[in-house]
Amino acid sequence: MHLMSRWDPEVSRSVEDYLKAIYTLQESGGAVRTSTLAERMGVAAPSATSMVARLAAGGFLRHTPYRGVELTEKGSRIALEIIRHHRLWEAFLHHALDVPIDQLNEEAERLEHVLSDELEAHMVRVLGDPTHDPHGDPIPSADGTVDSAVYPNVTDLPDGASATVRRVPSEDPALLRYLKTLGLLPGASIVLRRREPFHGPLTLTADGVERVIGRELAGQILVEPGSPPELPRAHPAKQRRRRG
Amino acid sequence: MHLMSRWDPEVSRSVEDYLKAIYTLQESGGAVRTSTLAERMGVAAPSATSMVARLAAGGFLRHTPYRGVELTEKGSRIALEIIRHHRLWEAFLHHALDVPIDQLNEEAERLEHVLSDELEAHMVRVLGDPTHDPHGDPIPSADGTVDSAVYPNVTDLPDGASATVRRVPSEDPALLRYLKTLGLLPGASIVLRRREPFHGPLTLTADGVERVIGRELAGQILVEPGSPPELPRAHPAKQRRRRG
DNA sequence: TTGGTAATTTAGTTGAGACTAAACATAGCG
DNA sequence: CGCTATGTTTAGTCTCAACTAAATTACCAA
């Protein structure tokens, strides 16, 4: 359900892919150059330039030649819609088909271009208006707002810190599979131990099991610091917990 | 899972659509002329001719100029794969999202081009290797065999006949919505009464309620004749024979 | 200020897949 | 047997989205 129901056939799959790429590049850095865009899209530089020209003509972005590119409101809206579709599909496939987390991205990459407003409404109904996908990435709302919470990664934690895994934004299937075997997916509670000096590997406890992981991997795990609401070990009734 | 894993990017969405259209036209009539194909695809005749030339070059069909077109084994295999995808998506969306039957076709029309072997396997697992979609249309098996059972429609039944609805192959949403309100979807048990002469409307009982329907609508309802296995109502009311 | 290098854009080509207009077969009828 | 209507194919053009090669701009260093 979108204010401007955008079922223009004017917006091809290709255009959607470019806008999404530009949006994510814009999020994670300054000016978006055509070379960066070309690399991300796996095309030659002139192909990116000519698509940029088309997108500018369509009012999706502003282009300062030789400088870079910036999405307009219209362009951002479509990019966010595609990202919403992507993450809704991931959440739905995980929920309904138990598709393992390492396969979700590849499937959603194709499905994101094919989600009608009607089907989206059915998903939202069944999933209960989810706010995050299985990687912990925020799902933009239908009106185009995104939760912009920024989490530190495990390497930012001090020795002895407790934290809860919130996001594993990697798209590398092997990495995600490994994190799954380690029980380090969103929601997991961990305690960090810094045993090795000189930026060595980190030790962390999850599910009561100790794991030693490299810093590169640790950098892919975004956490919310703080002791999780401790479950009472032995007896009294479960206290209710509430995140604000 | 396909013997020949066909993830050629050689086969575009457009090619898939043409092959599927040719397959269904071939099923329901003799020679497939380019004009018929053009009409079905909503394109001008020369567009169909040039696509036919491409498909022939790719070995998907044989073309006898001015005569018609016939799918090769290769072409049929892809058409059946797309039809399998279409019907699996319909079954899945109905199962997992409760998408109403009148919306299924439109959604599956887009999704059928986007179903990986992996996702297909997940669906088959969750749905229990379904043989029919919610319209009662047979789902081709992964190796390309199709249940070719042919059912008569309601207008073929004699007065007083009992039957079970097996297929409602229409793609008209309004018609399907109406059939749903009448309780005349696949699986429903009906009893036919011919009250009106001269090929007038038909009266049938489903769920213990009498409905009067026109012959045009009745022609869209394919049934398996015979009394359904009657559950013992109250007592030795009417003992019915079971179907094999 | 000027050159050189790297990034970017322009120019020109290609293949899909659509279109219209025109040429060409086929079949039915006199 | 030939004419004509209808259906089909050919010819030529258009847009999208890619490519390579060549020209242009930006930036940095001397």
Coordinates of C-alpha atoms (C1' of nucleotides) in Angstrom, one line a residue:
Chain A
M1 CA 0.0 0.0 0.0
H2 CA 1.7 3.1 -1.2
L3 CA 0.5 6.7 -1.3
M4 CA 1.5 6.8 -4.9
S5 CA 0.7 3.4 -6.2
R6 CA 3.7 2.9 -8.3
W7 CA 2.9 0.3 -10.9
D8 CA 4.4 2.2 -13.7
P9 CA 5.7 -0.2 -16.2
E10 CA 7.9 2.8 -16.7
V11 CA 10.1 1.5 -13.9
S12 CA 11.8 -1.6 -15.2
R13 CA 13.6 -4.2 -13.2
S14 CA 16.9 -2.7 -14.3
V15 CA 15.9 0.7 -13.1
E16 CA 14.8 -0.7 -9.7
D17 CA 18.2 -2.5 -9.4
Y18 CA 20.1 0.7 -10.1
L19 CA 18.1 2.8 -7.7
K20 CA 18.5 0.3 -5.0
A21 CA 22.3 0.1 -5.6
I22 CA 22.5 3.9 -5.5
Y23 CA 20.5 4.1 -2.3
T24 CA 22.7 1.6 -0.5
L25 CA 25.9 3.2 -1.8
Q26 CA 24.6 6.6 -0.7
E27 CA 23.9 5.2 2.8
S28 CA 27.4 4.0 3.2
G29 CA 29.6 6.9 2.0
G30 CA 29.7 10.2 0.4
A31 CA 29.3 11.0 -3.2
V32 CA 28.2 8.1 -5.5
R33 CA 30.5 8.1 -8.5
T34 CA 29.5 6.3 -11.7
S35 CA 32.5 4.0 -11.4
T36 CA 31.4 2.8 -8.0
L37 CA 27.9 2.3 -9.4
A38 CA 29.3 0.4 -12.4
E39 CA 31.3 -1.9 -10.3
R40 CA 28.4 -2.6 -8.0
M41 CA 26.1 -3.4 -10.9
G42 CA 28.7 -5.4 -12.7
V43 CA 28.6 -3.3 -15.9
A44 CA 31.1 -1.2 -17.7
A45 CA 31.4 2.5 -16.8
P46 CA 29.7 3.9 -19.9
S47 CA 26.7 1.6 -19.2
A48 CA 26.3 3.2 -15.8
T49 CA 26.7 6.7 -17.2
S50 CA 23.9 6.1 -19.8
M51 CA 21.6 4.6 -17.2
V52 CA 22.3 7.6 -14.9
A53 CA 21.3 9.9 -17.8
R54 CA 18.0 8.0 -18.2
L55 CA 17.3 8.1 -14.4
A56 CA 18.1 11.8 -14.3
A57 CA 15.7 12.3 -17.2
G58 CA 13.0 10.4 -15.3
G59 CA 13.5 12.6 -12.3
F60 CA 14.9 9.8 -10.1
L61 CA 18.2 11.5 -9.4
R62 CA 20.3 14.6 -10.0
H63 CA 23.6 14.1 -11.8
T64 CA 26.5 16.5 -11.6
P65 CA 28.8 15.4 -14.5
Y66 CA 32.2 14.2 -13.4
R67 CA 31.1 14.6 -9.8
G68 CA 28.4 12.1 -8.8
V69 CA 24.8 11.4 -8.3
E70 CA 22.1 12.0 -5.7
L71 CA 18.7 10.4 -5.5
T72 CA 15.6 12.7 -5.5
E73 CA 12.7 12.1 -3.3
K74 CA 11.1 10.1 -6.1
G75 CA 14.2 7.9 -6.5
S76 CA 14.5 7.3 -2.8
R77 CA 10.9 6.3 -2.5
I78 CA 11.3 3.6 -5.1
A79 CA 14.6 2.4 -3.7
L80 CA 13.0 2.1 -0.3
E81 CA 10.0 0.3 -1.7
I82 CA 12.4 -2.3 -3.3
I83 CA 14.3 -2.7 -0.1
R84 CA 11.1 -3.2 1.8
H85 CA 10.0 -5.8 -0.7
H86 CA 13.4 -7.5 -0.4
R87 CA 13.3 -7.7 3.4
L88 CA 9.6 -8.7 3.5
W89 CA 10.3 -11.6 1.2
E90 CA 13.2 -12.6 3.3
A91 CA 11.1 -12.5 6.5
F92 CA 8.3 -14.4 4.7
L93 CA 10.4 -17.1 3.2
H94 CA 12.1 -17.7 6.5
H95 CA 8.8 -17.8 8.3
A96 CA 6.7 -19.9 5.8
L97 CA 9.3 -22.1 4.2
D98 CA 12.1 -22.2 6.7
V99 CA 14.5 -21.2 4.0
P100 CA 17.9 -21.1 5.7
I101 CA 19.3 -17.6 6.4
D102 CA 22.2 -18.0 3.9
Q103 CA 19.8 -18.6 1.0
L104 CA 17.5 -15.7 1.7
N105 CA 19.3 -12.9 0.0
E106 CA 19.7 -14.6 -3.3
E107 CA 16.1 -15.5 -3.5
A108 CA 14.9 -12.1 -2.4
E109 CA 17.1 -10.5 -5.0
R110 CA 14.8 -11.9 -7.7
L111 CA 11.5 -11.7 -5.8
E112 CA 11.8 -8.1 -4.7
H113 CA 10.9 -6.9 -8.2
V114 CA 7.7 -9.0 -8.1
L115 CA 5.6 -8.0 -5.1
S116 CA 2.2 -6.5 -5.7
D117 CA 0.5 -4.3 -3.1
E118 CA -2.0 -7.1 -2.5
L119 CA 0.6 -9.8 -1.9
E120 CA 2.5 -7.4 0.3
A121 CA -0.7 -6.8 2.4
H122 CA -1.1 -10.6 2.8
M123 CA 2.5 -10.9 4.0
V124 CA 2.1 -8.1 6.5
R125 CA -1.0 -9.6 7.8
V126 CA 0.6 -13.1 8.3
L127 CA 3.9 -11.8 9.6
G128 CA 2.3 -9.2 11.9
D129 CA 3.9 -6.1 10.4
P130 CA 7.5 -7.1 11.0
T131 CA 10.1 -4.4 11.6
H132 CA 13.2 -6.5 10.9
D133 CA 14.2 -9.3 8.5
P134 CA 16.0 -12.4 9.6
H135 CA 19.4 -10.6 9.3
G136 CA 18.1 -8.0 11.7
D137 CA 18.0 -5.4 8.9
P138 CA 15.2 -2.9 9.4
I139 CA 12.2 -3.2 7.0
P140 CA 11.3 0.3 5.7
S141 CA 7.7 1.1 6.4
A142 CA 5.2 1.4 3.6
D143 CA 5.4 5.2 3.8
G144 CA 9.1 5.2 3.4
T145 CA 10.5 5.6 6.9
V146 CA 13.4 3.4 8.1
D147 CA 14.6 2.6 11.5
S148 CA 18.1 4.1 11.4
A149 CA 19.5 2.6 14.6
V150 CA 23.2 2.1 14.4
Y151 CA 24.8 -0.7 16.3
P152 CA 28.5 -1.2 17.2
N153 CA 30.1 -4.5 16.2
V154 CA 31.7 -7.0 18.5
T155 CA 35.2 -5.6 18.1
D156 CA 33.9 -2.3 19.6
L157 CA 33.0 -4.0 22.9
P158 CA 35.2 -3.8 26.0
D159 CA 36.4 -6.9 27.8
G160 CA 33.7 -8.6 29.8
A161 CA 30.8 -6.8 28.1
S162 CA 27.5 -8.5 27.6
A163 CA 25.5 -7.7 24.5
T164 CA 22.7 -9.0 22.3
V165 CA 23.2 -9.7 18.6
R166 CA 21.1 -7.4 16.6
R167 CA 22.2 -7.5 12.9
V168 CA 24.3 -9.7 10.7
P169 CA 24.1 -7.7 7.5
S170 CA 26.5 -9.9 5.5
E171 CA 25.3 -11.4 2.3
D172 CA 28.0 -14.1 2.2
P173 CA 26.2 -17.4 2.5
A174 CA 29.3 -19.2 3.9
L175 CA 29.7 -16.6 6.6
L176 CA 26.0 -16.7 7.5
R177 CA 26.0 -20.5 7.7
Y178 CA 29.0 -20.4 10.0
L179 CA 27.4 -17.8 12.2
K180 CA 24.3 -20.0 12.4
T181 CA 26.4 -23.0 13.6
L182 CA 27.8 -20.7 16.2
G183 CA 24.4 -19.6 17.4
L184 CA 25.3 -16.0 16.6
L185 CA 22.2 -14.8 14.8
P186 CA 20.0 -11.9 15.8
G187 CA 18.6 -12.3 19.3
A188 CA 21.5 -14.3 20.7
S189 CA 23.0 -13.1 24.0
I190 CA 26.7 -13.0 24.2
V191 CA 29.5 -12.2 26.7
L192 CA 32.9 -11.0 25.3
R193 CA 36.3 -12.0 26.7
R194 CA 39.4 -10.3 25.4
R195 CA 42.1 -12.9 26.0
E196 CA 44.5 -12.2 23.2
P197 CA 46.4 -8.9 23.0
F198 CA 47.5 -7.1 19.8
H199 CA 44.0 -7.2 18.2
G200 CA 44.0 -11.0 18.3
P201 CA 41.0 -13.2 18.1
L202 CA 38.1 -12.7 20.5
T203 CA 36.4 -15.1 22.8
L204 CA 32.7 -15.0 23.3
T205 CA 30.2 -17.0 25.1
A206 CA 26.8 -17.7 23.6
D207 CA 24.4 -20.3 24.8
G208 CA 26.8 -21.1 27.5
V209 CA 29.4 -22.2 25.0
E210 CA 32.7 -20.5 24.4
R211 CA 33.7 -19.5 20.8
V212 CA 36.9 -18.0 19.5
I213 CA 36.3 -15.9 16.4
G214 CA 38.6 -13.8 14.2
R215 CA 38.2 -10.0 14.2
E216 CA 37.1 -10.0 10.6
L217 CA 34.1 -12.2 11.5
A218 CA 33.5 -10.3 14.7
G219 CA 33.2 -7.1 12.6
Q220 CA 30.2 -8.5 10.8
I221 CA 28.3 -9.0 14.0
L222 CA 26.4 -5.9 15.1
V223 CA 25.3 -5.9 18.7
E224 CA 23.3 -3.9 21.3
P225 CA 25.5 -3.6 24.3
G226 CA 24.3 -4.2 27.8
S227 CA 23.3 -7.1 29.9
P228 CA 20.3 -8.9 28.6
P229 CA 17.4 -9.3 30.9
E230 CA 18.7 -12.2 33.0
L231 CA 16.5 -15.1 33.1
P232 CA 16.0 -16.3 36.6
R233 CA 17.9 -19.5 36.8
A234 CA 16.3 -21.5 39.5
H235 CA 12.8 -20.5 40.3
P236 CA 10.5 -17.5 40.6
A237 CA 7.9 -16.8 38.0
K238 CA 9.1 -15.3 34.8
Q239 CA 9.3 -11.6 35.0
R240 CA 8.1 -9.8 32.0
R241 CA 10.6 -7.9 30.0
R242 CA 10.0 -5.1 27.7
R243 CA 12.2 -3.3 25.3
G244 CA 11.6 0.4 24.7
Chain B
M1 CA 15.1 -30.4 -9.3
H2 CA 15.5 -31.0 -13.0
L3 CA 17.5 -33.5 -14.9
M4 CA 18.8 -30.8 -17.1
S5 CA 19.2 -27.9 -14.7
R6 CA 18.0 -25.2 -17.0
W7 CA 19.3 -21.9 -15.6
D8 CA 20.4 -20.7 -19.0
P9 CA 20.2 -17.0 -18.9
E10 CA 19.5 -17.7 -22.5
V11 CA 15.9 -18.2 -21.7
S12 CA 14.4 -14.8 -20.9
R13 CA 11.1 -14.1 -19.3
S14 CA 9.7 -13.3 -22.7
V15 CA 10.8 -16.7 -24.1
E16 CA 9.2 -18.4 -21.2
D17 CA 5.9 -16.6 -21.7
Y18 CA 5.8 -17.5 -25.4
L19 CA 6.7 -21.2 -24.8
K20 CA 4.0 -21.4 -22.1
A21 CA 1.4 -19.8 -24.4
I22 CA 2.3 -22.1 -27.3
Y23 CA 2.1 -25.1 -25.0
T24 CA -1.4 -24.3 -23.8
L25 CA -2.6 -23.4 -27.3
Q26 CA -1.2 -26.7 -28.5
E27 CA -3.1 -28.5 -25.7
S28 CA -6.4 -27.0 -26.7
G29 CA -6.5 -27.3 -30.4
G30 CA -4.7 -28.3 -33.5
A31 CA -2.1 -26.2 -35.3
V32 CA -0.8 -23.1 -33.5
R33 CA -0.8 -20.2 -36.0
T34 CA 1.2 -17.1 -35.4
S35 CA -1.9 -15.0 -35.4
T36 CA -3.4 -17.0 -32.5
L37 CA -0.1 -16.7 -30.7
A38 CA 0.1 -13.0 -31.4
E39 CA -3.4 -12.5 -30.0
R40 CA -2.7 -14.5 -26.9
M41 CA 0.5 -12.6 -26.2
G42 CA -1.1 -9.3 -26.9
V43 CA 1.5 -8.4 -29.6
A44 CA 1.3 -7.6 -33.3
A45 CA 1.6 -10.5 -35.7
P46 CA 5.1 -9.7 -37.0
S47 CA 6.3 -9.7 -33.4
A48 CA 5.1 -13.2 -33.0
T49 CA 6.7 -14.2 -36.2
S50 CA 10.1 -12.9 -35.3
M51 CA 9.9 -14.5 -31.8
V52 CA 9.0 -17.7 -33.5
A53 CA 12.1 -17.4 -35.6
R54 CA 14.2 -16.9 -32.5
L55 CA 12.6 -19.9 -30.8
A56 CA 13.1 -22.1 -33.8
A57 CA 16.8 -21.0 -34.0
G58 CA 17.1 -22.0 -30.3
G59 CA 15.6 -25.4 -31.0
F60 CA 12.5 -24.8 -28.9
L61 CA 10.1 -25.4 -31.7
R62 CA 9.7 -26.3 -35.4
H63 CA 8.1 -23.7 -37.7
T64 CA 6.5 -24.5 -41.0
P65 CA 6.1 -21.1 -42.6
Y66 CA 2.5 -20.1 -43.3
R67 CA 1.4 -23.3 -41.5
G68 CA 2.1 -23.2 -37.8
V69 CA 4.4 -24.1 -35.0
E70 CA 5.1 -27.2 -32.9
L71 CA 7.1 -27.4 -29.7
T72 CA 10.2 -29.6 -29.6
E73 CA 11.0 -31.8 -26.6
K74 CA 13.2 -29.0 -25.4
G75 CA 10.5 -26.4 -25.8
S76 CA 7.9 -28.5 -24.0
R77 CA 10.2 -29.2 -21.1
I78 CA 10.6 -25.5 -20.4
A79 CA 6.9 -24.8 -20.9
L80 CA 6.0 -27.5 -18.4
E81 CA 8.6 -26.2 -16.0
I82 CA 7.0 -22.8 -16.1
I83 CA 3.5 -24.3 -15.7
R84 CA 4.8 -26.3 -12.7
H85 CA 6.2 -23.1 -11.2
H86 CA 3.0 -21.3 -11.8
R87 CA 0.9 -23.9 -10.1
L88 CA 3.3 -24.5 -7.2
W89 CA 3.3 -20.8 -6.5
E90 CA -0.5 -20.8 -6.5
A91 CA -0.7 -23.7 -4.1
F92 CA 1.9 -22.1 -1.9
L93 CA 0.4 -18.7 -1.8
H94 CA -3.0 -20.2 -1.0
H95 CA -1.5 -22.4 1.7
A96 CA 0.9 -19.9 3.4
L97 CA -0.8 -16.6 2.9
D98 CA -4.4 -17.5 2.3
V99 CA -4.4 -15.5 -0.9
P100 CA -8.0 -15.8 -2.2
I101 CA -8.4 -18.0 -5.3
D102 CA -9.3 -15.2 -7.6
Q103 CA -6.0 -13.4 -7.0
L104 CA -3.7 -16.4 -7.4
N105 CA -3.4 -16.4 -11.2
E106 CA -2.3 -12.8 -11.5
E107 CA 0.4 -13.2 -8.8
A108 CA 1.7 -16.5 -10.1
E109 CA 1.9 -15.0 -13.6
R110 CA 4.8 -12.9 -12.3
L111 CA 6.3 -15.3 -9.8
E112 CA 6.5 -18.3 -12.2
H113 CA 9.6 -16.8 -13.8
V114 CA 11.3 -16.5 -10.5
L115 CA 11.4 -19.9 -8.8
S116 CA 14.8 -21.5 -8.1
D117 CA 15.3 -25.2 -7.8
E118 CA 16.1 -24.6 -4.1
L119 CA 12.9 -22.6 -3.4
E120 CA 10.9 -25.1 -5.3
A121 CA 12.3 -27.9 -3.1
H122 CA 11.3 -26.0 0.0
M123 CA 7.8 -25.5 -1.3
V124 CA 7.5 -29.2 -2.2
R125 CA 8.6 -30.1 1.3
V126 CA 6.2 -27.8 3.0
L127 CA 3.2 -28.6 0.7
G128 CA 3.9 -32.3 0.7
D129 CA 4.5 -32.7 -3.0
P130 CA 1.1 -31.4 -4.1
T131 CA -0.4 -32.8 -7.3
H132 CA -3.0 -30.1 -7.9
D133 CA -3.3 -26.4 -7.4
P134 CA -6.2 -24.6 -5.8
H135 CA -8.1 -24.5 -9.1
G136 CA -7.7 -28.3 -9.3
D137 CA -5.3 -28.0 -12.2
P138 CA -2.6 -30.7 -12.2
I139 CA 0.9 -29.7 -11.3
P140 CA 3.4 -31.2 -13.7
S141 CA 6.0 -33.3 -11.9
A142 CA 9.6 -32.2 -11.9
D143 CA 10.4 -34.7 -14.6
G144 CA 7.8 -33.3 -16.9
T145 CA 4.8 -35.7 -16.7
V146 CA 1.3 -34.3 -16.2
D147 CA -1.8 -35.9 -15.0
S148 CA -4.0 -35.8 -18.1
A149 CA -7.3 -36.7 -16.5
V150 CA -10.2 -35.1 -18.4
Y151 CA -13.3 -34.3 -16.5
P152 CA -16.8 -33.5 -17.9
N153 CA -18.4 -30.3 -16.9
V154 CA -21.7 -29.8 -15.0
T155 CA -23.7 -29.5 -18.2
D156 CA -22.7 -33.0 -19.2
L157 CA -24.3 -34.5 -16.1
P158 CA -27.7 -36.2 -16.3
D159 CA -30.6 -35.2 -14.0
G160 CA -30.2 -36.4 -10.5
A161 CA -26.5 -37.0 -10.8
S162 CA -24.1 -36.6 -7.9
A163 CA -20.6 -35.4 -8.5
T164 CA -17.5 -33.9 -6.9
V165 CA -16.1 -30.6 -8.2
R166 CA -12.6 -31.3 -9.5
R167 CA -11.5 -28.3 -11.5
V168 CA -12.4 -24.7 -12.1
P169 CA -9.8 -23.7 -14.7
S170 CA -11.2 -20.2 -15.3
E171 CA -8.9 -17.3 -14.8
D172 CA -11.6 -14.7 -14.4
P173 CA -11.4 -13.3 -10.9
A174 CA -15.1 -12.3 -10.7
L175 CA -16.2 -15.8 -11.8
L176 CA -13.9 -17.4 -9.3
R177 CA -15.2 -15.1 -6.5
Y178 CA -18.7 -16.0 -7.4
L179 CA -18.0 -19.8 -7.4
K180 CA -16.4 -19.4 -4.0
T181 CA -19.5 -17.7 -2.5
L182 CA -21.5 -20.7 -4.0
G183 CA -19.2 -23.2 -2.3
L184 CA -18.4 -24.7 -5.7
L185 CA -14.6 -25.0 -5.5
P186 CA -12.7 -28.2 -6.0
G187 CA -13.6 -30.8 -3.5
A188 CA -17.2 -29.7 -3.1
S189 CA -20.0 -32.4 -3.5
I190 CA -22.9 -31.5 -5.6
V191 CA -26.2 -33.0 -6.8
L192 CA -27.7 -31.8 -10.0
R193 CA -31.4 -31.2 -10.8
R194 CA -32.6 -30.4 -14.3
R195 CA -35.7 -28.4 -13.7
E196 CA -35.7 -26.2 -16.8
P197 CA -36.1 -27.6 -20.3
F198 CA -34.6 -26.2 -23.5
H199 CA -31.1 -26.0 -22.0
G200 CA -32.2 -23.6 -19.3
P201 CA -30.4 -22.9 -16.1
L202 CA -29.4 -25.8 -13.8
T203 CA -30.2 -26.3 -10.2
L204 CA -27.6 -27.9 -8.0
T205 CA -27.2 -28.6 -4.3
A206 CA -24.0 -28.1 -2.5
D207 CA -23.6 -28.0 1.2
G208 CA -27.2 -28.7 1.5
V209 CA -28.1 -25.4 -0.2
E210 CA -29.8 -25.2 -3.6
R211 CA -28.2 -22.9 -6.3
V212 CA -29.5 -22.0 -9.7
I213 CA -26.7 -21.3 -12.2
G214 CA -26.5 -20.5 -15.9
R215 CA -25.1 -23.0 -18.4
E216 CA -22.2 -20.7 -19.2
L217 CA -21.1 -20.8 -15.6
A218 CA -21.8 -24.5 -15.3
G219 CA -19.6 -25.1 -18.2
Q220 CA -16.6 -23.8 -16.2
I221 CA -17.1 -26.3 -13.5
L222 CA -15.4 -29.7 -14.2
V223 CA -16.6 -32.6 -12.1
E224 CA -16.0 -36.2 -11.3
P225 CA -19.3 -38.0 -11.5
G226 CA -20.4 -40.4 -8.9
S227 CA -21.6 -40.2 -5.3
P228 CA -19.0 -39.1 -2.9
P229 CA -18.2 -41.4 0.1
E230 CA -21.1 -40.4 2.3
L231 CA -20.4 -40.0 6.0
P232 CA -23.0 -41.9 8.0
R233 CA -25.5 -39.2 9.0
A234 CA -27.7 -40.3 11.8
H235 CA -28.5 -43.9 11.2
P236 CA -29.0 -46.4 8.4
A237 CA -30.3 -43.6 6.3
K238 CA -28.8 -44.2 2.9
Q239 CA -25.9 -46.4 2.6
R240 CA -23.8 -45.5 -0.3
R241 CA -21.1 -47.3 -2.1
R242 CA -17.6 -46.0 -1.9
R243 CA -15.5 -44.9 -4.8
G244 CA -12.3 -46.9 -5.7
Chain C
dT1 C1' 51.2 26.9 -14.5
dT2 C1' 51.6 22.9 -16.7
dG3 C1' 51.5 17.7 -17.5
dG4 C1' 50.2 13.3 -16.7
dT5 C1' 47.1 9.9 -14.9
dA6 C1' 42.8 8.3 -13.7
dA7 C1' 38.0 8.9 -13.9
dT8 C1' 34.1 10.1 -16.7
dT9 C1' 31.5 11.0 -20.6
dT10 C1' 30.5 10.8 -25.7
dA11 C1' 30.2 8.3 -30.0
dG12 C1' 29.0 4.4 -32.3
dT13 C1' 27.5 -0.7 -32.3
dT14 C1' 24.9 -4.7 -30.8
dG15 C1' 20.9 -7.8 -29.6
dA16 C1' 16.1 -8.2 -27.7
dG17 C1' 11.7 -7.4 -28.6
dA18 C1' 8.3 -4.5 -29.9
dC19 C1' 6.0 -1.7 -33.9
dT20 C1' 4.0 -0.2 -39.0
dA21 C1' 3.9 -0.7 -43.9
dA22 C1' 4.5 -3.5 -47.6
dA23 C1' 5.2 -7.9 -50.0
dC24 C1' 3.8 -12.5 -50.4
dA25 C1' 1.2 -17.3 -49.7
dT26 C1' -2.9 -19.9 -49.2
dA27 C1' -7.4 -21.1 -49.8
dG28 C1' -12.1 -20.2 -51.2
dC29 C1' -15.0 -19.0 -54.9
dG30 C1' -16.6 -17.8 -59.3
Chain D
dC1 C1' -8.1 -21.5 -63.8
dG2 C1' -7.5 -17.3 -61.9
dC3 C1' -9.1 -13.5 -58.5
dT4 C1' -9.5 -12.0 -54.1
dA5 C1' -9.6 -12.0 -49.1
dT6 C1' -7.2 -13.3 -45.3
dG7 C1' -3.3 -14.5 -43.0
dT8 C1' 1.8 -14.5 -42.7
dT9 C1' 6.2 -13.0 -43.5
dT10 C1' 9.8 -9.5 -44.8
dA11 C1' 11.7 -4.9 -44.4
dG12 C1' 12.8 -1.2 -41.9
dT13 C1' 12.4 1.5 -37.5
dC14 C1' 12.3 2.3 -32.4
dT15 C1' 13.7 1.9 -27.4
dC16 C1' 16.3 -0.3 -23.7
dA17 C1' 20.4 -1.7 -21.9
dA18 C1' 24.6 -3.4 -22.6
dC19 C1' 29.4 -3.1 -25.0
dT20 C1' 34.3 -0.9 -26.9
dA21 C1' 37.0 2.9 -28.4
dA22 C1' 37.9 7.6 -28.3
dA23 C1' 37.5 12.1 -26.3
dT24 C1' 37.1 14.9 -22.4
dT25 C1' 37.5 16.6 -17.5
dA26 C1' 39.5 16.6 -12.8
dC27 C1' 43.1 16.3 -9.8
dC28 C1' 47.7 15.9 -8.2
dA29 C1' 52.5 16.7 -8.5
dA30 C1' 56.4 19.1 -10.3

